[in-house]
Amino acid sequence: MSKPFLYTILSPELLNIYDIKDSIVVIIDVFRATSTIATALYNGAEKIIPVDSVDKCIAIGKQTPNSITAGERDGKIIEGLEYGNSPTDYPRSFIEGKTLVLTTTNGTKLLHMALNNGAKEIITGSFPNLNAVCSFLSKQNKNVFLGCSAWKNRVNLEDTLFAGAVIHQIKKHFTVHCDSSLMAEQMYALHKKDLYAFARLTTHWHRLSQYGLEKDLEFCVTENVANVLPQYKNGSLISSTNF
Amino acid sequence: MSKPFLYTILSPELLNIYDIKDSIVVIIDVFRATSTIATALYNGAEKIIPVDSVDKCIAIGKQTPNSITAGERDGKIIEGLEYGNSPTDYPRSFIEGKTLVLTTTNGTKLLHMALNNGAKEIITGSFPNLNAVCSFLSKQNKNVFLGCSAWKNRVNLEDTLFAGAVIHQIKKHFTVHCDSSLMAEQMYALHKKDLYAFARLTTHWHRLSQYGLEKDLEFCVTENVANVLPQYKNGSLISSTNF
């Protein structure tokens, strides 16, 4: 039996050149949306509603009991929302049982693009939930697209590295005929022992560390510290036990 | 004095997210358009007219004295044109003094996009003319965009590797604040000693080697065997001595 395909899409701008119908799409936004999503679910959030605009975020927040609104543009909390896009904002003592209505610069945008393009199934991935993602993907026998959220459509290293980390673990289950995937895996293999040090060279790290977010960024490149599987169902990301 | 910027654009689909006005754009299509362009000029072609459609190629060929028409789609000579897109098609004994009217799958398309987006200056780059490109760029004190032609907009390794080879040589003259460039340079540094072997892993190599083009592909990853500077002027690529 032939193996399913795996592709890496390095920027949302490149999504349209692939046919993602009936495939699993992994949304990757390492700094910081998908790291925050994993952490909030790991710490007991009931669900996360990813929305692609601030207005929707506020409106849905008002309609949803026991919810909080959160989001950032360019690394800062947006006016009108209550919280930011930092994993450290969501300890269990605060987030357990709550619904997080979240909008971010890149990650939630890509998720909605994937939905509109007919993805069969959407999960989110980040270093904190690396193993859950790999375990899930390797059991599905379906085509997989690793979708990097990038930064304003510019290819970024941290999302590429995470794609590489996934490929490194699960490539034997897939046909990988994709130069972006080959490059991503090699970059991860080259730097897996010093992800902290290497991540400091990325443009996004430079941008966000100006806002005092270094601790956040370190957390976001730490593997398996929030090992849940965020799965998109009926408009929300919920923690699935299917891995 | 601050240094000019250097960015790498991994696919034509990403060109629109950068402001390339007043900058130098290097068109890169390693397999095989820009390798063929360098070789034909090195072997004495008077000029190369890159066109973005087969119809234009035929029409311009008819109007141009001492010209030949050439082009490929998906690695094969197009019906209605005379020659293909292989550097070995253009030895000095054949091409000297002639005008080559050329259309290819990815490279000429990107060149016309760069023109339409207001690039100040356009040159073409490939491993056979690596040093000429580096020498020219390092003296201009202008912003540079390394534009990878990719394959039907999918990011490819061979163009990325060439961008990396350029960055490896000239980065001290530029501000490089671009994750794609960092990645490209690291991939080149990792494989520069075994470019032949590594290039065999690319999807494009697999595609073209099915057509018996292995010798071509090896030539296309050989550095400085056709060290000219193809510069776009008044609709043609000519060999510039400005390097």
CSV table of C-alpha atoms in Angstrom, one decimal:
chain,number,residue,atom,x,y,z
A,1,MET,CA,0.0,0.0,0.0
A,2,SER,CA,1.4,3.4,-0.9
A,3,LYS,CA,2.1,5.8,1.9
A,4,PRO,CA,0.2,9.1,2.2
A,5,PHE,CA,2.0,12.3,1.1
A,6,LEU,CA,3.4,14.9,3.4
A,7,TYR,CA,4.1,18.5,2.3
A,8,THR,CA,5.3,21.6,4.1
A,9,ILE,CA,3.8,25.0,3.2
A,10,LEU,CA,6.2,27.7,4.2
A,11,SER,CA,3.8,30.7,4.0
A,12,PRO,CA,0.1,31.2,3.9
A,13,GLU,CA,0.7,32.9,0.5
A,14,LEU,CA,1.7,29.4,-0.8
A,15,LEU,CA,-1.4,27.6,0.4
A,16,ASN,CA,-3.4,28.0,-2.8
A,17,ILE,CA,-0.8,26.2,-4.9
A,18,TYR,CA,-1.6,22.9,-3.1
A,19,ASP,CA,-4.8,20.9,-3.1
A,20,ILE,CA,-5.5,20.4,0.6
A,21,LYS,CA,-8.9,18.9,0.2
A,22,ASP,CA,-9.5,15.7,2.3
A,23,SER,CA,-6.1,16.2,4.0
A,24,ILE,CA,-5.0,17.0,7.5
A,25,VAL,CA,-3.6,20.5,7.9
A,26,VAL,CA,-1.4,21.3,10.9
A,27,ILE,CA,-1.4,25.0,11.7
A,28,ILE,CA,2.0,26.1,13.0
A,29,ASP,CA,2.6,29.5,14.6
A,30,VAL,CA,5.4,28.8,17.0
A,31,PHE,CA,5.8,32.5,18.2
A,32,ARG,CA,3.2,32.3,19.7
A,33,ALA,CA,-0.4,31.4,18.8
A,34,THR,CA,-0.2,27.7,18.6
A,35,SER,CA,2.1,27.5,21.6
A,36,THR,CA,-0.4,29.5,23.5
A,37,ILE,CA,-3.3,27.3,22.3
A,38,ALA,CA,-1.5,24.1,23.4
A,39,THR,CA,-0.7,25.6,26.8
A,40,ALA,CA,-4.2,26.9,27.5
A,41,LEU,CA,-5.7,23.5,26.6
A,42,TYR,CA,-3.1,21.7,28.6
A,43,ASN,CA,-4.0,23.8,31.6
A,44,GLY,CA,-7.6,23.0,31.3
A,45,ALA,CA,-9.2,25.6,29.0
A,46,GLU,CA,-12.6,24.1,27.9
A,47,LYS,CA,-12.0,25.3,24.3
A,48,ILE,CA,-10.4,28.0,22.2
A,49,ILE,CA,-12.4,29.8,19.5
A,50,PRO,CA,-9.9,31.1,16.9
A,51,VAL,CA,-11.3,34.1,15.0
A,52,ASP,CA,-9.8,36.2,12.2
A,53,SER,CA,-10.8,39.7,13.3
A,54,VAL,CA,-10.8,41.8,16.5
A,55,ASP,CA,-14.5,42.7,16.0
A,56,LYS,CA,-15.5,39.1,15.9
A,57,CYS,CA,-13.4,38.3,18.9
A,58,ILE,CA,-15.2,41.0,21.0
A,59,ALA,CA,-18.7,39.9,19.7
A,60,ILE,CA,-18.1,36.2,20.3
A,61,GLY,CA,-16.6,36.9,23.7
A,62,LYS,CA,-19.8,38.8,24.7
A,63,GLN,CA,-22.0,35.9,23.6
A,64,THR,CA,-20.0,33.1,25.2
A,65,PRO,CA,-20.4,32.4,29.0
A,66,ASN,CA,-17.2,32.0,31.1
A,67,SER,CA,-15.0,33.3,28.2
A,68,ILE,CA,-12.1,35.7,27.9
A,69,THR,CA,-11.0,37.6,24.8
A,70,ALA,CA,-7.4,37.6,23.8
A,71,GLY,CA,-5.2,38.6,20.9
A,72,GLU,CA,-2.3,40.4,19.5
A,73,ARG,CA,-1.2,42.3,16.5
A,74,ASP,CA,2.6,42.7,16.2
A,75,GLY,CA,3.3,41.2,19.6
A,76,LYS,CA,1.0,43.6,21.6
A,77,ILE,CA,-2.4,43.1,23.3
A,78,ILE,CA,-5.1,44.7,21.0
A,79,GLU,CA,-7.2,47.5,22.4
A,80,GLY,CA,-10.6,46.2,23.3
A,81,LEU,CA,-9.4,42.7,24.2
A,82,GLU,CA,-8.5,41.5,27.7
A,83,TYR,CA,-5.4,39.3,27.3
A,84,GLY,CA,-2.4,38.8,25.1
A,85,ASN,CA,-1.0,35.9,23.2
A,86,SER,CA,1.5,34.7,25.7
A,87,PRO,CA,1.5,31.1,27.0
A,88,THR,CA,2.4,32.4,30.5
A,89,ASP,CA,-0.9,34.4,30.6
A,90,TYR,CA,-2.7,31.1,30.9
A,91,PRO,CA,-1.8,29.1,34.0
A,92,ARG,CA,-4.3,26.4,35.2
A,93,SER,CA,-5.4,28.6,38.1
A,94,PHE,CA,-6.7,31.2,35.6
A,95,ILE,CA,-7.8,29.4,32.5
A,96,GLU,CA,-9.3,26.1,33.7
A,97,GLY,CA,-12.8,25.6,32.5
A,98,LYS,CA,-12.8,28.9,30.5
A,99,THR,CA,-13.3,29.5,26.8
A,100,LEU,CA,-10.5,31.5,25.2
A,101,VAL,CA,-11.6,33.6,22.2
A,102,LEU,CA,-8.4,34.3,20.4
A,103,THR,CA,-7.2,36.3,17.4
A,104,THR,CA,-3.6,36.6,16.3
A,105,THR,CA,-1.6,38.2,13.5
A,106,ASN,CA,-0.8,35.1,11.5
A,107,GLY,CA,-1.9,31.8,13.1
A,108,THR,CA,-5.7,32.2,13.2
A,109,LYS,CA,-5.6,33.7,9.7
A,110,LEU,CA,-4.0,30.6,8.2
A,111,LEU,CA,-6.5,28.4,10.1
A,112,HIS,CA,-9.4,30.1,8.4
A,113,MET,CA,-7.7,29.9,5.0
A,114,ALA,CA,-7.2,26.1,5.5
A,115,LEU,CA,-10.9,25.8,6.4
A,116,ASN,CA,-12.0,27.8,3.3
A,117,ASN,CA,-9.8,25.6,1.1
A,118,GLY,CA,-11.5,22.4,2.2
A,119,ALA,CA,-9.1,20.8,4.7
A,120,LYS,CA,-10.7,17.6,6.0
A,121,GLU,CA,-9.2,18.0,9.5
A,122,ILE,CA,-7.3,20.8,11.2
A,123,ILE,CA,-5.0,20.5,14.2
A,124,THR,CA,-2.5,22.9,15.7
A,125,GLY,CA,1.2,22.2,16.3
A,126,SER,CA,4.0,23.8,18.4
A,127,PHE,CA,7.1,22.6,20.2
A,128,PRO,CA,5.2,22.3,23.5
A,129,ASN,CA,2.9,19.7,21.9
A,130,LEU,CA,5.3,18.1,19.3
A,131,ASN,CA,4.8,14.5,20.4
A,132,ALA,CA,1.0,14.6,20.4
A,133,VAL,CA,1.0,16.0,16.9
A,134,CYS,CA,3.5,13.3,15.6
A,135,SER,CA,1.7,10.5,17.3
A,136,PHE,CA,-1.7,11.5,15.9
A,137,LEU,CA,-0.4,12.1,12.3
A,138,SER,CA,1.5,8.8,12.1
A,139,LYS,CA,-1.7,6.8,12.8
A,140,GLN,CA,-4.1,8.5,10.4
A,141,ASN,CA,-2.9,7.2,7.0
A,142,LYS,CA,-4.0,10.5,5.4
A,143,ASN,CA,-2.2,13.1,3.4
A,144,VAL,CA,-0.7,15.8,5.6
A,145,PHE,CA,0.1,19.5,5.0
A,146,LEU,CA,2.3,21.2,7.6
A,147,GLY,CA,1.2,24.8,7.3
A,148,CYS,CA,3.6,27.5,8.6
A,149,SER,CA,1.9,30.7,9.6
A,150,ALA,CA,5.0,32.8,8.8
A,151,TRP,CA,5.1,36.5,9.6
A,152,LYS,CA,2.9,38.7,7.4
A,153,ASN,CA,3.5,36.0,4.7
A,154,ARG,CA,7.3,36.1,5.0
A,155,VAL,CA,8.8,32.7,5.6
A,156,ASN,CA,10.1,32.3,9.1
A,157,LEU,CA,12.5,30.0,10.7
A,158,GLU,CA,10.7,29.0,13.9
A,159,ASP,CA,7.7,27.6,12.1
A,160,THR,CA,9.9,25.9,9.5
A,161,LEU,CA,11.9,24.3,12.3
A,162,PHE,CA,8.8,22.9,13.9
A,163,ALA,CA,7.7,21.4,10.6
A,164,GLY,CA,11.2,19.9,10.5
A,165,ALA,CA,10.8,18.4,14.0
A,166,VAL,CA,7.6,16.7,12.9
A,167,ILE,CA,9.1,15.3,9.7
A,168,HIS,CA,12.1,14.1,11.6
A,169,GLN,CA,9.9,12.0,13.8
A,170,ILE,CA,7.3,10.7,11.3
A,171,LYS,CA,8.8,10.7,7.8
A,172,LYS,CA,8.9,6.9,7.6
A,173,HIS,CA,5.1,6.8,7.5
A,174,PHE,CA,4.9,9.2,4.6
A,175,THR,CA,6.0,9.8,1.0
A,176,VAL,CA,7.9,13.1,1.3
A,177,HIS,CA,8.5,14.5,-2.2
A,178,CYS,CA,8.8,18.1,-1.2
A,179,ASP,CA,11.9,20.3,-1.1
A,180,SER,CA,10.5,22.6,1.7
A,181,SER,CA,10.1,19.5,3.8
A,182,LEU,CA,13.7,18.3,3.1
A,183,MET,CA,15.0,21.7,4.0
A,184,ALA,CA,12.9,22.0,7.1
A,185,GLU,CA,14.0,18.6,8.4
A,186,GLN,CA,17.7,19.4,7.7
A,187,MET,CA,17.4,22.7,9.5
A,188,TYR,CA,15.9,21.0,12.5
A,189,ALA,CA,18.4,18.2,12.5
A,190,LEU,CA,21.2,20.8,12.4
A,191,HIS,CA,19.9,22.8,15.4
A,192,LYS,CA,17.8,20.4,17.5
A,193,LYS,CA,20.5,20.3,20.2
A,194,ASP,CA,20.6,24.1,20.5
A,195,LEU,CA,17.1,25.3,19.6
A,196,TYR,CA,17.3,28.2,22.2
A,197,ALA,CA,20.5,29.5,20.7
A,198,PHE,CA,19.4,29.2,17.1
A,199,ALA,CA,16.0,30.6,17.7
A,200,ARG,CA,17.6,33.8,18.9
A,201,LEU,CA,18.9,34.4,15.4
A,202,THR,CA,15.4,34.5,13.9
A,203,THR,CA,13.8,37.9,12.8
A,204,HIS,CA,10.8,37.1,15.0
A,205,TRP,CA,12.8,36.7,18.1
A,206,HIS,CA,14.5,40.1,17.5
A,207,ARG,CA,11.1,41.6,17.0
A,208,LEU,CA,9.4,40.1,20.1
A,209,SER,CA,12.3,40.3,22.5
A,210,GLN,CA,12.2,44.1,22.2
A,211,TYR,CA,8.9,43.8,24.1
A,212,GLY,CA,10.5,41.8,26.9
A,213,LEU,CA,9.1,38.5,25.7
A,214,GLU,CA,12.3,36.4,26.0
A,215,LYS,CA,10.9,34.0,28.6
A,216,ASP,CA,7.9,33.4,26.4
A,217,LEU,CA,10.1,32.7,23.4
A,218,GLU,CA,12.2,30.2,25.3
A,219,PHE,CA,9.0,28.4,26.4
A,220,CYS,CA,7.8,28.3,22.8
A,221,VAL,CA,10.8,26.3,21.6
A,222,THR,CA,10.6,23.8,24.5
A,223,GLU,CA,9.4,20.4,23.4
A,224,ASN,CA,6.5,18.5,25.0
A,225,VAL,CA,5.8,20.8,28.0
A,226,ALA,CA,2.1,21.0,27.0
A,227,ASN,CA,1.5,17.8,25.2
A,228,VAL,CA,-2.1,18.0,24.1
A,229,LEU,CA,-3.7,17.6,20.6
A,230,PRO,CA,-5.7,20.7,19.7
A,231,GLN,CA,-8.3,19.7,17.1
A,232,TYR,CA,-10.7,21.9,15.3
A,233,LYS,CA,-14.3,20.9,15.7
A,234,ASN,CA,-17.4,23.0,15.0
A,235,GLY,CA,-15.6,26.3,15.2
A,236,SER,CA,-13.5,25.5,18.3
A,237,LEU,CA,-10.2,24.0,19.1
A,238,ILE,CA,-10.6,21.3,21.7
A,239,SER,CA,-8.2,18.9,23.4
A,240,SER,CA,-8.6,15.6,21.7
A,241,THR,CA,-7.5,12.3,23.3
A,242,ASN,CA,-7.0,10.7,19.9
A,243,PHE,CA,-3.2,10.4,19.9
B,1,MET,CA,26.8,54.5,6.6
B,2,SER,CA,24.2,51.8,6.9
B,3,LYS,CA,24.5,48.8,4.7
B,4,PRO,CA,21.9,48.0,2.0
B,5,PHE,CA,19.4,45.2,2.7
B,6,LEU,CA,19.5,41.8,1.2
B,7,TYR,CA,16.4,39.5,1.1
B,8,THR,CA,15.7,36.1,-0.4
B,9,ILE,CA,12.3,35.5,-2.0
B,10,LEU,CA,11.7,31.7,-2.1
B,11,SER,CA,8.9,31.7,-4.6
B,12,PRO,CA,7.4,34.1,-7.2
B,13,GLU,CA,4.2,33.8,-5.2
B,14,LEU,CA,6.0,35.7,-2.4
B,15,LEU,CA,7.3,38.6,-4.6
B,16,ASN,CA,4.3,40.8,-3.9
B,17,ILE,CA,4.9,41.0,-0.2
B,18,TYR,CA,8.2,42.8,-0.7
B,19,ASP,CA,8.8,46.3,-2.0
B,20,ILE,CA,11.4,45.8,-4.7
B,21,LYS,CA,11.2,49.2,-6.2
B,22,ASP,CA,14.7,50.8,-6.8
B,23,SER,CA,16.4,47.5,-5.9
B,24,ILE,CA,18.4,45.0,-7.8
B,25,VAL,CA,16.6,41.7,-8.4
B,26,VAL,CA,18.6,38.6,-9.1
B,27,ILE,CA,16.5,36.0,-11.1
B,28,ILE,CA,17.5,32.5,-10.1
B,29,ASP,CA,16.4,29.4,-12.0
B,30,VAL,CA,19.2,26.9,-11.5
B,31,PHE,CA,17.4,24.0,-13.3
B,32,ARG,CA,17.8,25.4,-16.0
B,33,ALA,CA,16.9,28.8,-17.4
B,34,THR,CA,19.5,31.0,-15.8
B,35,SER,CA,22.2,28.4,-16.1
B,36,THR,CA,21.4,28.3,-19.9
B,37,ILE,CA,21.4,32.1,-20.1
B,38,ALA,CA,24.8,32.3,-18.5
B,39,THR,CA,26.2,29.6,-20.8
B,40,ALA,CA,24.8,31.0,-24.0
B,41,LEU,CA,26.2,34.5,-23.2
B,42,TYR,CA,29.5,33.0,-22.1
B,43,ASN,CA,29.7,31.2,-25.4
B,44,GLY,CA,29.2,34.4,-27.4
B,45,ALA,CA,25.4,34.8,-27.9
B,46,GLU,CA,24.7,38.5,-28.7
B,47,LYS,CA,21.7,38.7,-26.5
B,48,ILE,CA,18.9,36.7,-25.0
B,49,ILE,CA,15.3,37.9,-25.2
B,50,PRO,CA,13.3,36.3,-22.3
B,51,VAL,CA,9.6,36.1,-23.1
B,52,ASP,CA,6.7,34.9,-21.0
B,53,SER,CA,4.7,33.0,-23.6
B,54,VAL,CA,5.3,30.6,-26.5
B,55,ASP,CA,3.3,32.8,-29.0
B,56,LYS,CA,5.5,35.8,-28.2
B,57,CYS,CA,8.6,33.6,-28.5
B,58,ILE,CA,7.6,32.6,-32.0
B,59,ALA,CA,6.6,36.1,-33.1
B,60,ILE,CA,9.8,37.8,-31.8
B,61,GLY,CA,11.9,35.0,-33.3
B,62,LYS,CA,10.4,35.8,-36.8
B,63,GLN,CA,11.1,39.5,-36.4
B,64,THR,CA,14.7,39.1,-35.2
B,65,PRO,CA,17.5,38.5,-37.6
B,66,ASN,CA,20.0,35.7,-36.8
B,67,SER,CA,17.8,34.4,-33.9
B,68,ILE,CA,16.7,31.1,-32.7
B,69,THR,CA,13.7,30.3,-30.6
B,70,ALA,CA,13.9,28.1,-27.5
B,71,GLY,CA,11.9,27.0,-24.6
B,72,GLU,CA,10.6,24.3,-22.4
B,73,ARG,CA,7.5,23.5,-20.3
B,74,ASP,CA,8.0,20.8,-17.8
B,75,GLY,CA,11.5,19.9,-19.1
B,76,LYS,CA,10.6,19.3,-22.7
B,77,ILE,CA,11.0,21.4,-25.9
B,78,ILE,CA,7.8,23.1,-26.8
B,79,GLU,CA,6.1,22.4,-30.1
B,80,GLY,CA,6.7,25.3,-32.5
B,81,LEU,CA,10.1,26.2,-31.0
B,82,GLU,CA,13.5,25.1,-32.3
B,83,TYR,CA,15.6,24.3,-29.2
B,84,GLY,CA,15.3,23.4,-25.6
B,85,ASN,CA,16.5,24.8,-22.3
B,86,SER,CA,19.7,22.9,-21.9
B,87,PRO,CA,23.0,24.6,-21.5
B,88,THR,CA,24.6,21.9,-23.6
B,89,ASP,CA,22.5,23.0,-26.6
B,90,TYR,CA,24.5,26.2,-26.8
B,91,PRO,CA,28.2,25.6,-27.5
B,92,ARG,CA,30.2,28.6,-29.0
B,93,SER,CA,30.2,26.9,-32.5
B,94,PHE,CA,26.5,27.2,-32.6
B,95,ILE,CA,25.4,30.2,-30.5
B,96,GLU,CA,28.1,32.8,-31.1
B,97,GLY,CA,26.7,36.1,-32.5
B,98,LYS,CA,23.1,34.8,-32.4
B,99,THR,CA,20.1,36.1,-30.5
B,100,LEU,CA,18.3,33.5,-28.3
B,101,VAL,CA,14.6,34.1,-27.8
B,102,LEU,CA,13.8,32.0,-24.7
B,103,THR,CA,10.7,31.1,-22.8
B,104,THR,CA,10.8,28.8,-19.8
B,105,THR,CA,8.4,27.4,-17.1
B,106,ASN,CA,9.5,29.5,-14.2
B,107,GLY,CA,12.5,31.8,-14.8
B,108,THR,CA,11.2,34.1,-17.5
B,109,LYS,CA,7.9,34.4,-15.7
B,110,LEU,CA,9.6,35.7,-12.5
B,111,LEU,CA,11.7,38.1,-14.5
B,112,HIS,CA,8.6,39.7,-16.0
B,113,MET,CA,7.0,39.9,-12.5
B,114,ALA,CA,10.0,41.7,-11.2
B,115,LEU,CA,9.9,44.1,-14.1
B,116,ASN,CA,6.2,44.8,-13.5
B,117,ASN,CA,6.8,45.4,-9.8
B,118,GLY,CA,9.3,48.1,-10.5
B,119,ALA,CA,12.8,46.5,-10.0
B,120,LYS,CA,15.5,49.1,-10.8
B,121,GLU,CA,17.9,46.5,-12.2
B,122,ILE,CA,17.6,42.9,-13.1
B,123,ILE,CA,20.4,40.3,-13.5
B,124,THR,CA,20.3,36.6,-13.6
B,125,GLY,CA,22.2,34.2,-11.4
B,126,SER,CA,23.2,30.5,-11.5
B,127,PHE,CA,26.1,28.4,-10.2
B,128,PRO,CA,27.9,28.7,-13.5
B,129,ASN,CA,28.1,32.5,-13.0
B,130,LEU,CA,28.2,32.7,-9.2
B,131,ASN,CA,31.3,34.9,-8.9
B,132,ALA,CA,30.2,37.4,-11.4
B,133,VAL,CA,26.9,37.9,-9.6
B,134,CYS,CA,28.6,38.2,-6.2
B,135,SER,CA,31.3,40.6,-7.5
B,136,PHE,CA,28.6,42.9,-9.1
B,137,LEU,CA,26.3,42.9,-6.1
B,138,SER,CA,29.0,43.7,-3.6
B,139,LYS,CA,30.0,46.9,-5.4
B,140,GLN,CA,26.6,48.4,-6.0
B,141,ASN,CA,25.6,49.6,-2.5
B,142,LYS,CA,21.9,49.0,-3.4
B,143,ASN,CA,19.2,46.8,-1.8
B,144,VAL,CA,19.2,43.3,-3.3
B,145,PHE,CA,16.4,40.7,-3.7
B,146,LEU,CA,17.5,37.2,-4.5
B,147,GLY,CA,14.4,35.9,-6.4
B,148,CYS,CA,14.0,32.1,-6.6
B,149,SER,CA,11.9,31.0,-9.6
B,150,ALA,CA,10.8,27.8,-7.8
B,151,TRP,CA,8.8,25.2,-9.6
B,152,LYS,CA,5.2,26.2,-10.3
B,153,ASN,CA,5.5,28.4,-7.3
B,154,ARG,CA,6.6,25.5,-5.0
B,155,VAL,CA,9.8,26.4,-3.1
B,156,ASN,CA,12.8,24.4,-4.5
B,157,LEU,CA,16.1,23.6,-3.1
B,158,GLU,CA,18.4,24.3,-6.0
B,159,ASP,CA,17.4,27.9,-6.3
B,160,THR,CA,17.5,28.3,-2.5
B,161,LEU,CA,21.0,26.8,-2.5
B,162,PHE,CA,22.2,29.3,-5.1
B,163,ALA,CA,20.8,32.2,-3.0
B,164,GLY,CA,22.7,30.7,-0.1
B,165,ALA,CA,25.9,30.6,-2.1
B,166,VAL,CA,25.6,34.3,-2.9
B,167,ILE,CA,24.8,35.2,0.7
B,168,HIS,CA,27.8,33.1,1.8
B,169,GLN,CA,30.1,35.3,-0.3
B,170,ILE,CA,28.7,38.8,0.1
B,171,LYS,CA,26.8,39.0,3.4
B,172,LYS,CA,29.4,41.3,5.0
B,173,HIS,CA,28.3,44.0,2.5
B,174,PHE,CA,24.6,43.8,3.5
B,175,THR,CA,22.1,44.0,6.4
B,176,VAL,CA,20.6,40.5,6.2
B,177,HIS,CA,17.5,40.5,8.4
B,178,CYS,CA,15.6,37.7,6.6
B,179,ASP,CA,15.0,34.2,7.8
B,180,SER,CA,14.8,32.8,4.3
B,181,SER,CA,18.3,34.1,3.7
B,182,LEU,CA,19.6,32.6,7.0
B,183,MET,CA,18.1,29.3,6.0
B,184,ALA,CA,19.5,29.5,2.4
B,185,GLU,CA,23.0,30.2,3.6
B,186,GLN,CA,23.0,27.5,6.2
B,187,MET,CA,21.8,24.9,3.6
B,188,TYR,CA,24.5,26.0,1.2
B,189,ALA,CA,27.2,25.9,3.9
B,190,LEU,CA,26.0,22.4,4.9
B,191,HIS,CA,26.2,21.1,1.3
B,192,LYS,CA,28.8,23.1,-0.6
B,193,LYS,CA,31.3,20.3,-0.6
B,194,ASP,CA,28.8,17.9,-2.1
B,195,LEU,CA,26.4,19.9,-4.2
B,196,TYR,CA,26.2,17.1,-6.8
B,197,ALA,CA,25.2,14.6,-4.3
B,198,PHE,CA,22.7,16.8,-2.5
B,199,ALA,CA,21.1,18.2,-5.7
B,200,ARG,CA,20.2,14.6,-6.5
B,201,LEU,CA,17.8,14.7,-3.5
B,202,THR,CA,15.7,17.6,-4.9
B,203,THR,CA,12.3,17.0,-6.5
B,204,HIS,CA,13.4,18.9,-9.6
B,205,TRP,CA,16.3,16.5,-10.1
B,206,HIS,CA,14.0,13.5,-9.9
B,207,ARG,CA,11.6,15.1,-12.4
B,208,LEU,CA,14.3,16.1,-15.0
B,209,SER,CA,16.5,13.1,-14.7
B,210,GLN,CA,13.6,11.0,-16.0
B,211,TYR,CA,14.2,12.8,-19.3
B,212,GLY,CA,17.9,11.8,-19.4
B,213,LEU,CA,19.1,15.2,-18.3
B,214,GLU,CA,21.6,14.2,-15.6
B,215,LYS,CA,24.6,15.7,-17.3
B,216,ASP,CA,22.7,19.0,-17.7
B,217,LEU,CA,21.9,19.0,-14.0
B,218,GLU,CA,25.5,18.3,-13.0
B,219,PHE,CA,26.6,21.2,-15.1
B,220,CYS,CA,23.9,23.5,-13.5
B,221,VAL,CA,25.4,23.0,-10.0
B,222,THR,CA,29.0,23.6,-11.1
B,223,GLU,CA,30.4,26.9,-10.0
B,224,ASN,CA,31.9,29.5,-12.3
B,225,VAL,CA,32.1,27.6,-15.5
B,226,ALA,CA,30.4,30.4,-17.4
B,227,ASN,CA,31.3,33.4,-15.4
B,228,VAL,CA,29.4,36.3,-17.1
B,229,LEU,CA,27.0,38.8,-15.8
B,230,PRO,CA,23.6,38.7,-17.7
B,231,GLN,CA,22.0,42.1,-17.3
B,232,TYR,CA,18.5,43.1,-18.4
B,233,LYS,CA,18.6,46.2,-20.7
B,234,ASN,CA,15.8,47.3,-23.1
B,235,GLY,CA,14.1,43.9,-23.3
B,236,SER,CA,17.2,41.8,-23.6
B,237,LEU,CA,19.7,40.1,-21.4
B,238,ILE,CA,23.2,41.0,-22.4
B,239,SER,CA,26.6,40.2,-21.1
B,240,SER,CA,27.8,43.1,-18.9
B,241,THR,CA,31.4,43.7,-18.1
B,242,ASN,CA,30.4,45.7,-15.0
B,243,PHE,CA,31.7,43.2,-12.4
